[in-house]
Amino acid sequence: IPLTHALGIVETKGYTPNIQALDSMLKAANVTLAGQARIGASMVIALVQGEVGAVEAAVAAGRSAAAGLGEVV
C-alpha cells in the first residue's frame, strides 16, 4: 500500500453481511479490494484501500449496508 493510501476494514459476524458490506464499499467510493478473510468460527473481515477520504466514505457505506443483514463488529 502506498503511503498516500489508507486501509479500511469492516468486520462482520457471518459471510453474507460481509459480502453486502464489500459490495457497498466498492460501489460507494473509489477504493479497491485489498482482501477478505475469515477470523475464527463466524467473524469475517473485508479490506479495501484507497485515498483516505474515499476509504472513510466506503467504510461508512459498508457498515451501514451490513447492519441491515447482520452484526457489524
XYZ file of N, CA and C in Angstrom:
219
model
N 0.857 -1.183 0.000
C 0.000 0.000 0.000
C 0.898 1.239 0.000
N 0.695 2.139 -0.959
C 1.477 3.377 -0.955
C 1.181 4.217 0.287
N 2.124 5.057 0.662
C 1.959 5.880 1.858
C 0.803 6.871 1.740
N 0.353 7.148 0.544
C -0.759 8.094 0.368
C -2.113 7.413 0.469
N -2.123 6.122 0.648
C -3.376 5.377 0.723
C -3.685 4.947 2.159
N -4.948 4.659 2.370
C -5.407 4.165 3.672
C -5.986 2.767 3.481
N -6.090 2.038 4.560
C -6.674 0.706 4.557
C -7.931 0.745 5.414
N -9.048 0.314 4.859
C -10.314 0.290 5.588
C -10.741 -1.137 5.859
N -11.257 -1.381 7.055
C -11.653 -2.729 7.465
C -13.072 -2.699 8.015
N -13.897 -3.637 7.545
C -15.220 -3.845 8.125
C -15.266 -5.296 8.580
N -15.594 -5.499 9.841
C -15.660 -6.843 10.419
C -17.108 -7.165 10.733
N -17.565 -8.313 10.268
C -18.957 -8.713 10.487
C -19.022 -10.114 11.069
N -20.154 -10.404 11.605
C -20.420 -11.750 12.096
C -21.217 -12.453 11.002
N -20.558 -13.314 10.266
C -21.195 -14.025 9.170
C -20.709 -13.539 7.815
N -20.811 -14.417 6.834
C -20.297 -14.147 5.499
C -21.236 -13.258 4.682
N -22.539 -13.458 4.788
C -23.490 -12.693 3.982
C -23.433 -11.201 4.265
N -23.456 -10.736 5.516
C -23.327 -9.301 5.753
C -21.996 -8.745 5.247
N -20.954 -9.560 5.267
C -19.656 -9.108 4.803
C -19.660 -8.888 3.291
N -20.296 -9.769 2.558
C -20.412 -9.601 1.108
C -21.202 -8.337 0.796
N -22.273 -8.094 1.536
C -23.074 -6.883 1.340
C -22.241 -5.637 1.643
N -21.466 -5.681 2.711
C -20.609 -4.551 3.065
C -19.570 -4.310 1.979
N -18.951 -5.360 1.515
C -17.927 -5.233 0.485
C -18.502 -4.681 -0.809
N -19.657 -5.159 -1.205
C -20.322 -4.657 -2.403
C -20.603 -3.163 -2.278
N -21.125 -2.752 -1.157
C -21.433 -1.339 -0.935
C -20.174 -0.484 -0.899
N -19.116 -0.991 -0.278
C -17.868 -0.225 -0.200
C -17.285 0.021 -1.582
N -17.277 -1.014 -2.414
C -16.679 -0.875 -3.736
C -17.505 0.026 -4.650
N -18.815 0.083 -4.425
C -19.678 0.931 -5.240
C -19.751 2.367 -4.730
N -19.506 2.570 -3.450
C -19.687 3.891 -2.843
C -18.535 4.847 -3.098
N -17.343 4.338 -3.279
C -16.173 5.221 -3.395
C -15.119 4.579 -4.281
N -14.139 5.368 -4.642
C -13.052 4.902 -5.492
C -12.017 4.162 -4.645
N -12.352 2.921 -4.274
C -11.465 2.069 -3.489
C -11.301 0.740 -4.213
N -10.275 0.000 -3.842
C -10.048 -1.320 -4.426
C -10.036 -2.373 -3.324
N -10.393 -3.574 -3.698
C -10.405 -4.693 -2.763
C -8.971 -5.059 -2.398
N -8.682 -5.072 -1.112
C -7.354 -5.452 -0.629
C -7.368 -6.864 -0.068
N -8.543 -7.392 0.266
C -8.615 -8.747 0.775
C -9.893 -9.010 1.546
N -10.083 -10.276 1.832
C -11.210 -10.715 2.644
C -10.732 -11.965 3.373
N -11.044 -12.070 4.656
C -10.548 -13.204 5.427
C -11.544 -13.606 6.497
N -11.543 -14.883 6.799
C -12.358 -15.414 7.884
C -11.492 -15.455 9.131
N -12.086 -14.985 10.236
C -11.376 -14.973 11.510
C -12.195 -15.801 12.490
N -11.693 -16.920 12.883
C -12.426 -17.759 13.816
C -13.623 -18.426 13.166
N -14.606 -18.746 13.979
C -15.751 -19.519 13.510
C -16.717 -18.708 12.651
N -16.991 -17.463 13.042
C -18.032 -16.741 12.309
C -17.670 -15.304 11.941
N -16.505 -14.845 12.307
C -16.121 -13.468 12.003
C -15.423 -13.399 10.647
N -15.805 -12.384 9.856
C -15.226 -12.195 8.531
C -14.853 -10.725 8.390
N -13.688 -10.443 7.789
C -13.292 -9.058 7.560
C -13.166 -8.807 6.056
N -13.492 -7.579 5.674
C -13.297 -7.110 4.308
C -12.351 -5.923 4.379
N -11.359 -5.904 3.504
C -10.358 -4.842 3.494
C -10.380 -4.131 2.144
N -10.403 -2.802 2.186
C -10.316 -2.001 0.972
C -9.204 -0.977 1.133
N -8.664 -0.511 0.012
C -7.616 0.500 0.066
C -7.912 1.597 -0.931
N -7.402 2.787 -0.623
C -7.582 3.934 -1.493
C -7.205 5.209 -0.765
N -7.570 6.334 -1.342
C -7.317 7.621 -0.704
C -8.094 7.688 0.615
N -7.597 8.450 1.560
C -8.164 8.488 2.910
C -9.652 8.826 2.903
N -10.047 9.874 2.219
C -11.454 10.268 2.188
C -12.338 9.214 1.562
N -11.851 8.581 0.494
C -12.622 7.538 -0.171
C -12.791 6.320 0.727
N -11.736 5.969 1.454
C -11.815 4.816 2.354
C -12.790 5.096 3.499
N -12.755 6.309 4.043
C -13.696 6.656 5.114
C -15.131 6.555 4.626
N -15.411 7.066 3.428
C -16.765 7.001 2.869
C -17.170 5.555 2.594
N -16.239 4.762 2.082
C -16.527 3.366 1.773
C -16.832 2.561 3.034
N -16.049 2.761 4.079
C -16.270 2.024 5.329
C -17.623 2.411 5.942
N -17.963 3.679 5.904
C -19.267 4.109 6.431
C -20.399 3.455 5.648
N -20.283 3.416 4.328
C -21.317 2.782 3.497
C -21.382 1.281 3.760
N -20.235 0.649 3.915
C -20.199 -0.784 4.177
C -20.806 -1.154 5.513
N -20.485 -0.381 6.534
C -21.060 -0.645 7.865
C -22.573 -0.497 7.844
N -23.043 0.532 7.180
C -24.482 0.780 7.104
C -25.197 -0.354 6.362
N -24.628 -0.789 5.251
C -25.247 -1.856 4.464
C -25.251 -3.179 5.209
N -24.164 -3.507 5.881
C -24.052 -4.780 6.586
C -24.945 -4.829 7.814
N -25.177 -3.670 8.432
C -26.009 -3.648 9.642
C -27.438 -4.105 9.359
N -27.891 -3.961 8.131
C -29.238 -4.399 7.781
C -29.362 -5.914 7.681
N -28.245 -6.603 7.539
C -28.289 -8.071 7.377
C -27.749 -8.841 8.571
N -26.935 -8.205 9.377
C -26.332 -8.930 10.491
C -25.579 -8.006 11.408
N -24.712 -8.582 12.198
C -23.968 -7.822 13.209
C -22.649 -7.312 12.655
N -22.416 -6.008 12.837
C -21.143 -5.399 12.472
C -20.363 -5.189 13.768
N -19.123 -5.637 13.771
C -18.308 -5.554 14.983
C -17.528 -4.257 14.976
